[in-house]
Each structure stands twice: as C-alpha cells, then as structure tokens.
Short mmCIF file of C-alpha atoms in Angstrom, two decimals:
data_model
loop_
_atom_site.label_atom_id
_atom_site.label_comp_id
_atom_site.label_asym_id
_atom_site.label_seq_id
_atom_site.Cartn_x
_atom_site.Cartn_y
_atom_site.Cartn_z
CA UNK A 1 72.78 166.05 -31.29
CA UNK A 2 72.85 162.66 -32.43
CA UNK A 3 76.17 161.36 -34.27
CA UNK A 4 74.22 161.00 -37.67
CA UNK A 5 72.69 164.44 -37.25
CA UNK A 6 76.04 165.87 -36.63
CA UNK A 7 77.56 164.21 -39.40
CA UNK A 8 74.70 165.61 -41.77
CA UNK A 9 75.37 169.13 -40.43
CA UNK A 10 79.08 168.78 -41.03
CA UNK A 11 78.57 167.51 -44.48
CA UNK A 12 76.30 170.51 -45.25
CA UNK A 13 79.02 173.08 -43.93
CA UNK A 14 81.56 171.36 -45.98
CA UNK A 15 79.51 171.93 -49.08
CA UNK A 16 78.95 175.50 -48.33
CA UNK A 17 82.77 176.00 -47.61
CA UNK A 18 83.69 174.09 -50.77
CA UNK A 19 81.27 176.18 -52.70
CA UNK A 20 82.78 179.60 -51.33
CA UNK A 21 86.26 178.55 -52.59
CA UNK A 22 85.23 178.14 -55.99
CA UNK A 23 85.75 180.62 -58.99
CA UNK A 24 83.94 179.19 -62.17
CA UNK A 25 84.55 181.41 -65.25
CA UNK A 26 84.93 181.71 -68.90
CA UNK A 27 87.46 183.88 -71.19
CA UNK A 28 85.60 185.59 -73.92
CA UNK A 29 87.17 187.32 -76.91
CA UNK A 30 87.21 188.08 -80.36
CA UNK A 31 89.37 185.75 -82.76
CA UNK A 32 93.07 186.45 -82.19
CA UNK A 33 92.74 188.65 -79.02
CA UNK A 34 94.97 185.92 -77.13
CA UNK A 35 92.35 183.46 -75.63
CA UNK A 36 94.15 180.37 -75.91
CA UNK A 37 97.43 182.04 -74.66
CA UNK A 38 95.61 183.55 -71.85
CA UNK A 39 94.35 180.04 -71.03
CA UNK A 40 97.64 178.74 -70.93
CA UNK A 41 99.05 181.70 -68.85
CA UNK A 42 96.39 181.26 -66.21
CA UNK A 43 97.41 177.56 -65.91
CA UNK A 44 100.95 178.34 -65.62
CA UNK A 45 100.56 181.07 -63.06
CA UNK A 46 98.41 178.37 -60.98
CA UNK A 47 101.22 175.73 -61.57
CA UNK A 48 98.80 173.58 -63.30
CA UNK A 49 101.36 173.29 -66.23
CA UNK A 50 105.08 174.22 -66.12
CA UNK A 51 105.41 175.70 -69.33
CA UNK A 52 103.07 177.71 -71.34
CA UNK A 53 102.25 176.91 -75.04
CA UNK A 54 100.82 179.59 -77.41
CA UNK A 55 98.89 178.97 -80.89
CA UNK A 56 101.54 179.67 -83.53
CA UNK A 57 101.84 177.81 -86.64
CA UNK A 58 105.51 177.82 -86.46
CA UNK A 59 107.31 174.30 -86.61
CA UNK A 60 108.93 173.48 -83.20
CA UNK A 61 106.33 175.39 -80.90
CA UNK A 62 104.01 173.24 -78.81
CA UNK A 63 100.24 173.85 -79.37
CA UNK A 64 98.00 174.72 -76.55
CA UNK A 65 96.97 171.89 -74.07
CA UNK A 66 93.33 172.68 -74.72
CA UNK A 67 93.27 172.05 -78.32
CA UNK A 68 92.65 168.28 -79.38
CA UNK A 69 90.43 167.97 -82.64
CA UNK A 70 92.75 167.37 -85.66
CA UNK A 71 91.18 170.36 -87.25
CA UNK A 72 92.31 172.70 -84.25
CA UNK A 73 95.85 171.24 -84.67
CA UNK A 74 95.96 171.63 -88.29
CA UNK A 75 94.82 175.13 -88.16
CA UNK A 76 96.20 176.33 -84.85
CA UNK A 77 92.85 177.54 -83.45
CA UNK A 78 90.38 176.50 -80.73
CA UNK A 79 86.86 174.90 -82.01
CA UNK A 80 85.67 172.97 -79.22
CA UNK A 81 85.24 174.09 -75.64
CA UNK A 82 87.12 172.32 -72.43
CA UNK A 83 87.30 172.76 -68.77
CA UNK A 84 90.43 173.39 -67.02
CA UNK A 85 90.41 172.71 -63.18
CA UNK A 86 93.38 174.35 -61.14
CA UNK A 87 93.94 175.67 -57.48
CA UNK A 88 95.37 178.95 -56.71
CA UNK A 89 95.56 180.71 -53.42
CA UNK A 90 93.52 178.23 -51.67
CA UNK A 91 90.62 178.54 -54.07
CA UNK A 92 89.68 175.71 -56.96
CA UNK A 93 89.19 177.37 -60.32
CA UNK A 94 87.08 175.91 -63.12
CA UNK A 95 88.04 177.78 -66.31
CA UNK A 96 85.39 176.93 -68.97
CA UNK A 97 87.16 177.27 -72.33
CA UNK A 98 84.95 179.17 -74.82
CA UNK A 99 86.27 179.02 -78.44
CA UNK A 100 86.77 182.67 -79.53
CA UNK A 101 86.95 182.18 -83.28
CA UNK A 102 83.94 183.88 -85.16
CA UNK A 103 83.29 180.68 -87.00
CA UNK A 104 82.12 178.38 -84.26
CA UNK A 105 78.71 177.11 -83.09
CA UNK A 106 76.67 178.33 -80.54
CA UNK A 107 78.50 176.02 -78.23
CA UNK A 108 80.81 179.30 -77.63
CA UNK A 109 77.70 181.01 -76.17
CA UNK A 110 76.04 178.05 -74.63
CA UNK A 111 78.95 177.30 -72.33
CA UNK A 112 78.71 180.57 -70.59
CA UNK A 113 75.30 178.74 -68.89
CA UNK A 114 78.12 177.07 -66.62
CA UNK A 115 79.92 180.19 -65.38
CA UNK A 116 79.55 182.54 -62.39
CA UNK A 117 81.98 185.25 -64.17
CA UNK A 118 83.44 186.21 -67.48
CA UNK A 119 86.72 187.76 -68.24
CA UNK A 120 86.53 189.77 -71.47
CA UNK A 121 89.80 189.85 -73.15
CA UNK A 122 90.44 192.80 -75.39
CA UNK A 123 93.24 193.34 -78.19
CA UNK A 124 94.84 196.61 -77.10
CA UNK A 125 94.86 197.79 -80.73
CA UNK A 126 91.39 196.71 -81.92
CA UNK A 127 89.42 197.40 -78.59
CA UNK A 128 85.75 195.91 -78.56
CA UNK A 129 85.14 193.65 -81.65
CA UNK A 130 81.95 192.06 -82.88
CA UNK A 131 82.37 188.55 -81.44
CA UNK A 132 83.33 189.96 -78.06
CA UNK A 133 79.95 191.94 -78.39
CA UNK A 134 78.13 188.99 -78.88
CA UNK A 135 79.39 186.90 -76.19
CA UNK A 136 79.05 190.08 -73.83
CA UNK A 137 75.39 190.02 -74.80
CA UNK A 138 74.96 186.54 -73.53
CA UNK A 139 76.65 187.72 -70.29
CA UNK A 140 74.21 190.63 -70.19
CA UNK A 141 71.27 188.26 -70.68
CA UNK A 142 72.48 185.91 -67.64
CA UNK A 143 73.49 188.74 -65.70
CA UNK A 144 76.93 187.43 -65.48
CA UNK A 145 79.74 189.69 -63.79
CA UNK A 146 82.52 190.52 -66.39
CA UNK A 147 86.17 191.60 -65.58
CA UNK A 148 87.84 193.12 -68.49
CA UNK A 149 91.54 192.42 -69.43
CA UNK A 150 93.28 194.61 -71.91
CA UNK A 151 95.43 192.27 -73.64
CA UNK A 152 98.70 192.59 -75.98
CA UNK A 153 99.86 195.90 -74.19
CA UNK A 154 103.45 195.18 -75.15
CA UNK A 155 102.47 195.82 -78.83
CA UNK A 156 101.50 199.05 -80.31
CA UNK A 157 97.93 199.94 -79.67
CA UNK A 158 95.34 202.50 -78.81
CA UNK A 159 95.18 204.96 -75.76
CA UNK A 160 94.19 203.15 -72.48
CA UNK A 161 91.64 206.16 -71.74
CA UNK A 162 90.08 205.83 -75.22
CA UNK A 163 89.67 202.11 -74.78
CA UNK A 164 87.78 202.81 -71.46
CA UNK A 165 85.60 205.21 -73.48
CA UNK A 166 84.88 202.45 -75.98
CA UNK A 167 84.18 199.80 -73.50
CA UNK A 168 81.46 202.19 -71.74
CA UNK A 169 80.09 203.15 -75.11
CA UNK A 170 79.56 199.63 -76.36
CA UNK A 171 78.63 197.66 -73.27
CA UNK A 172 76.99 200.26 -71.01
CA UNK A 173 79.44 199.09 -68.14
CA UNK A 174 81.35 201.42 -66.33
CA UNK A 175 85.07 200.70 -66.69
CA UNK A 176 86.75 200.63 -63.05
CA UNK A 177 90.40 200.08 -63.56
CA UNK A 178 92.14 197.82 -61.01
CA UNK A 179 95.73 198.24 -62.63
CA UNK A 180 96.84 200.85 -65.01
CA UNK A 181 99.86 200.77 -67.51
CA UNK A 182 102.94 202.41 -67.12
CA UNK A 183 104.06 203.17 -70.79
CA UNK A 184 101.87 203.32 -74.12
CA UNK A 185 101.19 200.46 -76.10
CA UNK A 186 104.33 198.63 -77.35
CA UNK A 187 106.34 200.17 -74.44
CA UNK A 188 105.06 198.35 -71.56
CA UNK A 189 107.03 198.81 -68.45
CA UNK A 190 104.52 197.51 -65.91
CA UNK A 191 101.35 198.87 -64.00
CA UNK A 192 100.24 200.77 -61.05
CA UNK A 193 98.00 198.51 -58.98
CA UNK A 194 95.16 200.95 -57.87
CA UNK A 195 93.91 198.57 -55.22
CA UNK A 196 96.96 197.68 -53.63
CA UNK A 197 98.79 201.07 -54.04
CA UNK A 198 101.67 199.71 -55.49
CA UNK A 199 104.00 200.00 -58.88
CA UNK A 200 105.03 196.77 -60.21
CA UNK A 201 107.52 196.51 -63.08
CA UNK A 202 107.60 193.36 -65.53
CA UNK A 203 110.60 191.76 -66.97
CA UNK A 204 109.95 189.09 -69.70
CA UNK A 205 111.61 185.58 -69.16
CA UNK A 206 113.26 183.85 -72.10
CA UNK A 207 110.69 183.04 -74.77
CA UNK A 208 107.94 184.18 -72.43
CA UNK A 209 107.17 180.51 -71.53
CA UNK A 210 107.47 180.89 -67.82
CA UNK A 211 105.98 183.31 -65.17
CA UNK A 212 107.27 187.03 -65.66
CA UNK A 213 109.70 188.49 -63.19
CA UNK A 214 107.69 191.16 -60.99
CA UNK A 215 109.39 194.00 -59.27
CA UNK A 216 108.01 196.39 -56.90
CA UNK A 217 109.08 199.89 -57.45
CA UNK A 218 109.04 202.94 -55.12
CA UNK A 219 107.82 206.09 -56.65
CA UNK A 220 111.45 207.56 -56.20
CA UNK A 221 112.48 204.11 -58.32
CA UNK A 222 109.83 204.70 -60.76
CA UNK A 223 110.78 208.25 -61.65
CA UNK A 224 114.34 207.71 -62.06
CA UNK A 225 113.72 204.40 -64.05
CA UNK A 226 110.54 205.18 -66.12
CA UNK A 227 110.70 208.75 -66.35
CA UNK A 228 108.07 210.47 -68.56
CA UNK A 229 106.03 206.96 -68.77
CA UNK A 230 105.69 206.83 -65.00
CA UNK A 231 104.76 210.43 -64.70
CA UNK A 232 102.13 210.52 -67.33
CA UNK A 233 100.66 207.03 -65.65
CA UNK A 234 100.37 208.68 -62.42
CA UNK A 235 98.56 211.48 -63.87
CA UNK A 236 96.23 209.55 -65.69
CA UNK A 237 95.60 207.33 -62.22
CA UNK A 238 94.73 210.73 -60.53
CA UNK A 239 92.45 211.53 -63.19
CA UNK A 240 90.58 208.34 -62.72
CA UNK A 241 90.45 208.85 -58.88
CA UNK A 242 88.95 212.36 -59.56
CA UNK A 243 86.19 210.95 -61.72
CA UNK A 244 85.29 208.25 -59.41
CA UNK A 245 86.43 205.43 -61.65
CA UNK A 246 87.00 203.07 -58.56
CA UNK A 247 86.04 199.39 -58.12
CA UNK A 248 82.62 199.09 -56.66
CA UNK A 249 81.85 195.48 -55.58
CA UNK A 250 78.16 195.77 -55.61
CA UNK A 251 78.19 197.56 -59.18
CA UNK A 252 80.18 194.99 -60.64
CA UNK A 253 78.06 192.06 -59.11
CA UNK A 254 75.01 194.07 -60.35
CA UNK A 255 76.42 193.83 -63.88
CA UNK A 256 76.70 197.72 -63.82
CA UNK A 257 80.64 198.04 -63.81
CA UNK A 258 83.67 196.33 -65.03
CA UNK A 259 86.89 196.17 -63.28
CA UNK A 260 89.77 196.65 -65.89
CA UNK A 261 93.36 195.09 -65.90
CA UNK A 262 96.13 195.83 -68.41
CA UNK A 263 98.80 193.17 -69.62
CA UNK A 264 100.05 190.99 -72.05
CA UNK A 265 99.39 187.16 -71.92
CA UNK A 266 101.94 186.22 -74.28
CA UNK A 267 104.68 187.26 -71.98
CA UNK A 268 102.56 186.51 -68.81
CA UNK A 269 102.34 190.38 -67.77
CA UNK A 270 99.55 190.93 -65.47
CA UNK A 271 98.17 187.40 -65.40
CA UNK A 272 98.84 186.80 -61.94
CA UNK A 273 97.22 189.91 -61.02
CA UNK A 274 94.19 188.70 -62.87
CA UNK A 275 93.89 185.52 -61.02
CA UNK A 276 94.32 187.56 -57.68
CA UNK A 277 91.20 189.79 -58.84
CA UNK A 278 89.22 186.32 -59.50
CA UNK A 279 89.98 185.32 -56.03
CA UNK A 280 89.17 188.69 -54.23
CA UNK A 281 86.15 189.92 -56.38
CA UNK A 282 84.81 187.24 -58.49
CA UNK A 283 81.45 185.64 -57.29
CA UNK A 284 81.45 182.36 -55.81
CA UNK A 285 78.72 179.64 -56.81
CA UNK A 286 75.21 181.12 -55.75
CA UNK A 287 71.80 179.23 -55.44
CA UNK A 288 70.47 178.92 -59.15
CA UNK A 289 66.92 179.43 -59.83
CA UNK A 290 64.88 176.46 -61.26
CA UNK A 291 62.48 176.63 -64.04
CA UNK A 292 59.86 178.11 -61.35
CA UNK A 293 62.36 180.84 -60.53
CA UNK A 294 62.83 179.18 -56.87
CA UNK A 295 66.71 179.12 -56.27
CA UNK A 296 68.01 175.68 -55.27
CA UNK A 297 69.93 176.19 -52.17
CA UNK A 298 73.68 175.30 -52.58
CA UNK A 299 73.39 172.69 -49.62
CA UNK A 300 70.40 170.80 -51.24
CA UNK A 301 71.21 167.23 -52.57
CA UNK A 302 73.08 167.27 -55.84
CA UNK A 303 71.79 169.04 -59.07
CA UNK A 304 73.46 169.76 -62.06
CA UNK A 305 72.96 171.36 -65.53
CA UNK A 306 74.35 169.88 -68.76
CA UNK A 307 75.70 172.60 -70.73
CA UNK A 308 77.61 170.92 -73.40
CA UNK A 309 77.72 167.29 -74.95
CA UNK A 310 80.78 166.20 -77.01
CA UNK A 311 81.08 162.77 -78.85
CA UNK A 312 84.38 161.27 -79.83
CA UNK A 313 86.85 163.37 -77.89
CA UNK A 314 88.90 160.14 -77.45
CA UNK A 315 88.66 158.62 -81.17
CA UNK A 316 90.11 155.37 -79.68
CA UNK A 317 86.99 155.05 -77.35
CA UNK A 318 84.32 156.40 -79.42
CA UNK A 319 82.65 157.94 -76.27
CA UNK A 320 80.33 160.74 -75.64
CA UNK A 321 80.93 163.11 -73.01
CA UNK A 322 78.36 165.42 -71.07
CA UNK A 323 79.99 168.33 -69.21
CA UNK A 324 77.74 168.97 -66.02
CA UNK A 325 78.02 172.24 -63.98
CA UNK A 326 77.19 171.27 -60.45
CA UNK A 327 74.72 173.78 -59.06
CA UNK A 328 73.92 172.26 -55.41
CA UNK A 329 75.30 169.62 -53.30
CA UNK A 330 78.17 167.09 -53.38
CA UNK A 331 78.81 164.89 -56.39
CA UNK A 332 80.00 161.47 -55.84
CA UNK A 333 81.29 159.33 -58.36
CA UNK A 334 79.07 156.10 -58.85
CA UNK A 335 76.01 157.87 -57.50
CA UNK A 336 72.60 157.17 -59.53
CA UNK A 337 71.07 160.46 -60.54
CA UNK A 338 67.75 161.23 -62.06
CA UNK A 339 67.42 162.70 -65.48
CA UNK A 340 64.92 165.51 -65.19
CA UNK A 341 63.77 165.17 -69.02
CA UNK A 342 62.79 161.36 -68.85
CA UNK A 343 62.74 160.47 -65.24
CA UNK A 344 64.93 157.96 -65.88
CA UNK A 345 67.83 156.86 -63.61
CA UNK A 346 71.57 157.89 -64.79
CA UNK A 347 74.64 156.27 -63.49
CA UNK A 348 77.81 158.14 -62.82
CA UNK A 349 80.32 155.36 -62.80
CA UNK A 350 82.66 157.23 -65.22
CA UNK A 351 83.12 160.75 -63.98
CA UNK A 352 86.17 162.59 -65.39
CA UNK A 353 87.69 166.13 -65.45
CA UNK A 354 88.70 166.76 -69.33
CA UNK A 355 90.82 169.27 -70.69
CA UNK A 356 91.85 168.56 -74.48
CA UNK A 357 92.76 164.89 -74.53
CA UNK A 358 93.80 165.06 -70.83
CA UNK A 359 91.69 163.29 -68.52
CA UNK A 360 91.43 162.50 -64.92
CA UNK A 361 89.09 160.74 -62.56
CA UNK A 362 86.73 163.02 -60.41
CA UNK A 363 85.43 161.07 -57.16
CA UNK A 364 83.83 164.22 -55.67
CA UNK A 365 82.68 167.61 -56.89
CA UNK A 366 81.01 170.45 -55.28
CA UNK A 367 78.89 173.68 -56.57
CA UNK A 368 80.67 175.44 -59.13
CA UNK A 369 82.78 172.27 -60.41
CA UNK A 370 82.45 170.97 -63.96
CA UNK A 371 82.17 167.16 -64.07
CA UNK A 372 82.55 165.15 -67.54
CA UNK A 373 80.17 162.15 -67.58
CA UNK A 374 81.07 159.46 -70.03
CA UNK A 375 78.93 157.55 -72.26
CA UNK A 376 76.05 160.11 -71.60
CA UNK A 377 74.07 159.07 -74.82
CA UNK A 378 70.53 160.40 -73.40
CA UNK A 379 71.76 163.74 -72.37
CA UNK A 380 71.54 166.88 -74.39
CA UNK A 381 72.76 170.35 -73.58
CA UNK A 382 70.36 172.14 -71.24
CA UNK A 383 69.06 168.91 -69.34
CA UNK A 384 69.00 168.73 -65.57
CA UNK A 385 70.54 165.91 -63.40
CA UNK A 386 69.62 165.74 -59.78
CA UNK A 387 69.57 163.65 -56.67
CA UNK A 388 66.84 163.90 -53.96
CA UNK A 389 64.03 166.29 -54.39
CA UNK A 390 62.88 166.88 -58.03
CA UNK A 391 64.45 169.93 -59.69
CA UNK A 392 64.75 171.22 -63.35
CA UNK A 393 66.60 174.23 -64.34
CA UNK A 394 65.73 176.50 -67.27
CA UNK A 395 66.74 175.32 -70.88
CA UNK A 396 69.76 177.25 -72.44
CA UNK A 397 68.20 179.12 -75.11
CA UNK A 398 69.11 178.66 -78.92
CA UNK A 399 71.37 181.42 -80.59
CA UNK A 400 71.11 183.27 -83.52
CA UNK A 401 72.72 181.52 -86.64
CA UNK A 402 73.81 183.60 -89.64
CA UNK A 403 74.81 181.08 -92.06
CA UNK A 404 72.80 178.43 -93.70
CA UNK A 405 73.55 175.35 -95.86
CA UNK A 406 71.77 172.41 -97.44
CA UNK A 407 73.28 169.05 -96.53
CA UNK A 408 72.80 165.77 -98.62
CA UNK A 409 74.32 162.35 -98.53
CA UNK A 410 76.49 161.80 -101.54
CA UNK A 411 75.93 157.74 -101.34
CA UNK A 412 72.20 156.71 -101.05
CA UNK A 413 73.49 153.59 -99.44
CA UNK A 414 74.61 155.65 -96.53
CA UNK A 415 71.34 157.58 -95.89
CA UNK A 416 70.77 155.84 -92.38
CA UNK A 417 74.21 156.74 -91.20
CA UNK A 418 73.74 160.34 -92.82
CA UNK A 419 70.70 160.59 -90.61
CA UNK A 420 72.28 159.38 -87.68
CA UNK A 421 75.05 161.81 -87.96
CA UNK A 422 72.84 164.97 -88.61
CA UNK A 423 70.92 164.06 -85.42
CA UNK A 424 74.29 163.57 -83.51
CA UNK A 425 75.33 167.03 -84.61
CA UNK A 426 72.25 168.38 -83.92
CA UNK A 427 72.04 166.81 -80.10
CA UNK A 428 75.72 168.20 -79.62
CA UNK A 429 74.62 171.76 -80.63
CA UNK A 430 77.22 171.74 -83.37
CA UNK A 431 74.64 173.04 -85.71
CA UNK A 432 70.95 173.77 -85.59
CA UNK A 433 68.74 171.61 -88.36
CA UNK A 434 66.00 173.06 -90.16
CA UNK A 435 63.15 171.21 -91.98
CA UNK A 436 60.29 172.25 -94.39
CA UNK A 437 57.78 170.45 -96.38
CA UNK A 438 59.20 172.02 -99.59
CA UNK A 439 62.78 170.82 -98.93
CA UNK A 440 61.73 167.32 -97.55
CA UNK A 441 63.91 165.14 -95.08
CA UNK A 442 66.67 164.27 -97.47
CA UNK A 443 68.19 167.70 -97.62
CA UNK A 444 67.97 169.45 -94.25
CA UNK A 445 69.11 172.84 -93.83
CA UNK A 446 71.95 173.09 -91.28
CA UNK A 447 72.07 176.70 -89.52
CA UNK A 448 75.18 177.69 -87.51
CA UNK A 449 76.71 180.96 -85.98
CA UNK A 450 79.98 180.75 -88.43
CA UNK A 451 80.67 178.86 -91.78
CA UNK A 452 83.25 176.82 -90.12
CA UNK A 453 80.95 174.68 -88.39
CA UNK A 454 79.90 173.21 -91.60
CA UNK A 455 83.48 172.02 -92.27
CA UNK A 456 83.20 170.48 -88.56
CA UNK A 457 80.06 168.61 -89.73
CA UNK A 458 81.54 167.33 -92.77
CA UNK A 459 84.81 166.28 -91.34
CA UNK A 460 83.03 164.62 -88.40
CA UNK A 461 80.55 162.65 -90.49
CA UNK A 462 83.25 161.64 -92.73
CA UNK A 463 85.26 160.49 -89.93
CA UNK A 464 82.74 159.07 -87.47
CA UNK A 465 79.89 157.82 -89.74
CA UNK A 466 81.93 157.10 -92.78
CA UNK A 467 79.56 159.34 -94.81
CA UNK A 468 80.40 161.88 -97.45
CA UNK A 469 78.05 164.87 -97.63
CA UNK A 470 77.79 167.74 -100.10
CA UNK A 471 77.00 171.18 -98.85
CA UNK A 472 75.15 173.89 -100.75
CA UNK A 473 74.94 177.45 -99.47
CA UNK A 474 71.95 179.14 -98.89
CA UNK A 475 71.54 182.95 -99.74
CA UNK A 476 70.17 183.82 -96.04
CA UNK A 477 71.97 185.49 -93.49
CA UNK A 478 69.13 186.41 -90.80
CA UNK A 479 66.91 184.31 -88.75
CA UNK A 480 63.73 185.26 -86.62
CA UNK A 481 61.39 183.26 -84.40
CA UNK A 482 57.91 183.44 -85.84
CA UNK A 483 54.36 181.82 -85.16
CA UNK A 484 51.86 179.68 -87.11
CA UNK A 485 49.68 182.83 -88.17
CA UNK A 486 52.65 184.70 -89.55
CA UNK A 487 54.43 181.90 -91.16
CA UNK A 488 51.94 181.71 -94.33
CA UNK A 489 52.53 185.27 -95.13
CA UNK A 490 56.11 185.16 -94.63
CA UNK A 491 56.51 182.32 -96.98
CA UNK A 492 54.97 184.04 -99.77
CA UNK A 493 57.37 187.02 -99.60
CA UNK A 494 60.53 187.29 -101.70
CA UNK A 495 63.88 186.56 -100.10
CA UNK A 496 62.22 184.71 -97.15
CA UNK A 497 61.55 181.17 -96.31
CA UNK A 498 60.05 179.40 -93.13
CA UNK A 499 61.58 176.30 -91.49
CA UNK A 500 60.79 174.20 -88.38
CA UNK A 501 63.60 173.75 -86.12
CA UNK A 502 63.91 170.02 -85.45
CA UNK A 503 65.01 170.15 -81.79
CA UNK A 504 62.23 172.19 -80.44
CA UNK A 505 59.80 172.63 -83.16
CA UNK A 506 60.03 176.24 -83.22
CA UNK A 507 59.36 178.09 -86.53
CA UNK A 508 62.14 180.24 -87.94
CA UNK A 509 61.92 182.69 -90.74
CA UNK A 510 64.90 182.98 -92.73
CA UNK A 511 66.04 186.46 -94.37
CA UNK A 512 68.42 187.12 -97.06
CA UNK A 513 69.59 190.23 -95.43
CA UNK A 514 68.31 192.78 -92.44
CA UNK A 515 66.95 195.10 -95.23
CA UNK A 516 64.80 192.31 -96.88
CA UNK A 517 63.31 191.96 -93.04
CA UNK A 518 62.63 195.36 -92.77
CA UNK A 519 60.93 195.61 -96.09
CA UNK A 520 58.58 192.65 -95.26
CA UNK A 521 57.92 194.33 -91.88
CA UNK A 522 57.02 197.75 -93.54
CA UNK A 523 54.26 196.14 -95.59
CA UNK A 524 53.10 193.57 -92.66
CA UNK A 525 54.05 195.45 -89.52
CA UNK A 526 51.66 192.93 -87.39
CA UNK A 527 53.99 189.85 -88.16
CA UNK A 528 55.48 188.12 -85.26
CA UNK A 529 59.42 188.21 -85.66
CA UNK A 530 61.53 187.86 -82.37
CA UNK A 531 65.21 188.08 -82.41
CA UNK A 532 67.48 185.11 -81.28
CA UNK A 533 69.83 185.72 -78.32
CA UNK A 534 73.33 186.98 -79.22
CA UNK A 535 71.87 188.77 -82.28
CA UNK A 536 73.23 192.14 -82.14
CA UNK A 537 71.35 193.43 -85.37
CA UNK A 538 67.89 195.21 -84.97
#
C-alpha cells in the first residue's frame, strides 16, 4: 500500500475511533426539576469545572455557567441553549443544553436534532410533568433513546415503585432501574447498584458544591447502619428482578425501555453513576440518514446539521453563531464547506466551542461534536453543510405554538429596523411569524411555545435594533396545519383564523381552543387539520 493510501486509511480509522468515544446528549425536564443544577453537577464530576453553581436567586450564590443572557441572570433561569464539551473516562461528552422552562421557544425541542441520547430528569415529588412529556414526544419522534434520572430524592417525594408505574403509563417505555434508592424521599442514604451489584452510601460535602463522598457498604454494614431502609430497598430490588425489570441494551436503543437511576443533583448524589451509564450504554454517533433516507457513513467527508442559530451571544462583538452537529468526517477549522441550501461556499475560519459566555477555539471535531461557527449570517436551523460528495439532511420540523401575539412598531420611523428584527427572530427560531392579508405586514402575528418568548423578542429588539414594539395577545391557543382547499372554509368559522407561516409558506389554522376545533370538525369532517410535533393534545 502506498504511503498516501496508508495515510488515508489511518484517517478513516481515526474518524471511526473518535466517533466511537463520543457521547452527545441532552437533559430534558419540566421547569424546576433541576436541569441547570444537573448540568453543573455533570461538569463537576467530569472535572470541567471545580465548583458547581446552582440556580438560586439568593445573594452571594454564583449562577450556573451556562446562563449568559441578561434575562437569564435576572430571573435565575435558562432561556437559550448552549453546548458543553468535556471528557470523562476516555470519552468526549457533548452536552447540548435544552432550556427546561415551559416558557421557551421551539429551540428547546429543536436542539434534540443534535443528540444521540436524552437524559429525562424527573422531580421525585412531581414525576412526569407536561413539559417533560412534550420533550419526550420529540425524542419518540426521532427515536432517541432515553435514560431517566429521578432527581431530588433527598427531599420528600413519591414512592419509587409508583414513579416507575407512571413512567411506563405516560411514555410507553418499560422502566429498568440501574440503581435503586436506599431510603424514602427525604431520607436518602444511597443506592443499590443493580448492574455492579454493590451498595453505595452518599455523604454530602459542605454546601454540596463538590463531589459527594461515596462509600461502598457490605450487606452486613448496610444492615447495621441503615436498618429497615436497607431491608426495604433489598426487598424491592428482589421484586424488580422477579418481574424482569432488568436493563436490555437492544430494547433501550430501540426506544422500548428506559434505564432509571435515582439521585440528587444539588448534593451531587448519583451524578457520577449517571456519567458511567452514559459511557457504558448510551449510543455513540451513528450514520445519519439524508433526505433520501440513505445513511451517510461516519467516515465520509465532513457533513453537519445546523440545529441552532443565535445572534449577539457576545454583545461587544454583535456576532451570529450557528451551532452545527458534526454528522460525518473530520472538521478542520478553516475548511471551506458547501451550504446545501444555496450551493454557496461557507468559510469556517472562526470555529468555537461555546458554553454561555465562555468560548474556546476548535481546530478539529468529529461525528457527535458540536461546533459554533461565527458570523453565520446565511445559515438557518435545519441547514446542511458538507465537504466532498453532496448531501442534505432532512429539515428540522416546526413545533406546535400555543401562544399568539401581534407585534407592531411604536415608532413608524423605525419600521425598517422592526422588519429586520422580526426577520432575525424568525431566522433564529425564537418565534414563528404568521401573516395574513386581513392583518397586513405592519402587524405580524408572532407564535411561540411559551409566553416568555415574547418578552425575549421585545427585549432583543429594543437592545439590538433600538426598536420599541407593542405586543397584543390574541385569543388563540391551538394551531393546526391545513391546506388551500380547507383554508377558505376555516376562515369563515367563528373562533378560527388562517395564516401563512413566513419561513416555509405553510398554512396554519388557529383555534381559540380544542373544543372549537372539535366543533368545526364535527360540522366539516373532511377538513385537513394536521397536528404539529410536540402537541400532546388530540
């Protein structure tokens, strides 16, 4: 074999090997289930940071590293998504941060297009909550394997077996606990690790800001130190074995079961075991199907999917960053790629890893990695970039908005800036923009998953485009995709209005509520009304 051929073969082997050690995942949850705290705890255990921060509004507490926007800092919540890159046990982790608050844009759902696995975070007291279910529906749609972590076991909560029943009932996945709690909610001693066949006691460090102390216990020690709590946990573990609730890798990867772990992220209980599970059972990047449903091999030349675009993450630079999931090949900073949507070249001189306001230059990346491309004015979520043979991946679907407001510019002299700002918000996917002949272009309708998105739009147009806007709420709560034949009939119905979505020309029928939609369908059963993804209503 000639030296160039040998080098080529070595490069292909390196791509396969690097991809195999990648774990690209997201944490999905309902508001206040502890997602931001979990993000910090995972980074702490991987030694990416030295001290975990938590989202609390108390003076003197540091905020989580991932929160950067002024509104996030003021409210103590996560609005935008970020990507955290760290190494653990010889594996490279890419944690794509999905804002868990109910009041955020479909960006929360869209970033799931970039991951190979999801960690579903449940509050031990509240179980499966609405926003978690919506995020889970996106995982189901994309066939993303889900690992469940029951959080806040250090606080009073529900029975562990009851939570397993709820998980199965609401998701259809068979729960297969990897760890089992010793002690009821609020009296958390540790876990029985069913896979490693060991008992671990957790001891909280001062403030919970550093890794918890883990102590292995023999059965004799556990009986002596933990008494009835140990006996009860042991009996429940025997029951789990008797009913066959054991981890099955094929069922997990086939989206039929979900491994379950118990812990408390705030105290760093069980977080290290979650990372170990990610290494041991979470899937590595696999060939991704293109628009023709033909998988693109990992060793093919570079290809990547833009899953998020964010402007002005750094106010001093006024830049625009496109987050790209590497799907195949090796990315090298400076390479000139092709933008599949336009056929035009795209230079990658400025490539970065971005987490909050922290940035680091990326010189190379492999399948599963997330690269932030700066000054990406031409890119939109769902776009494909590639090198070598042409490829285009399926577009990311739009998701179901539930809140609708009209927007108008307060100063007619700022109309140009107003239009530019609205276009920017639409291109980033902050909101969907709907238009109709009746309402005209001066007052577009903004549609969003949650109402806080309108605050984000107002805040950003004022800060970035020096444009004050007025927002007026519309009395709609449900959107359905329709067609040109159904639209005129729908437009004549009470409590219904039909719009064209600007970004793709799709016709959307808005209803005041679900009952109004069902009433219209009773009278006109042949109307075309299709649900959007992540709408869990009928």
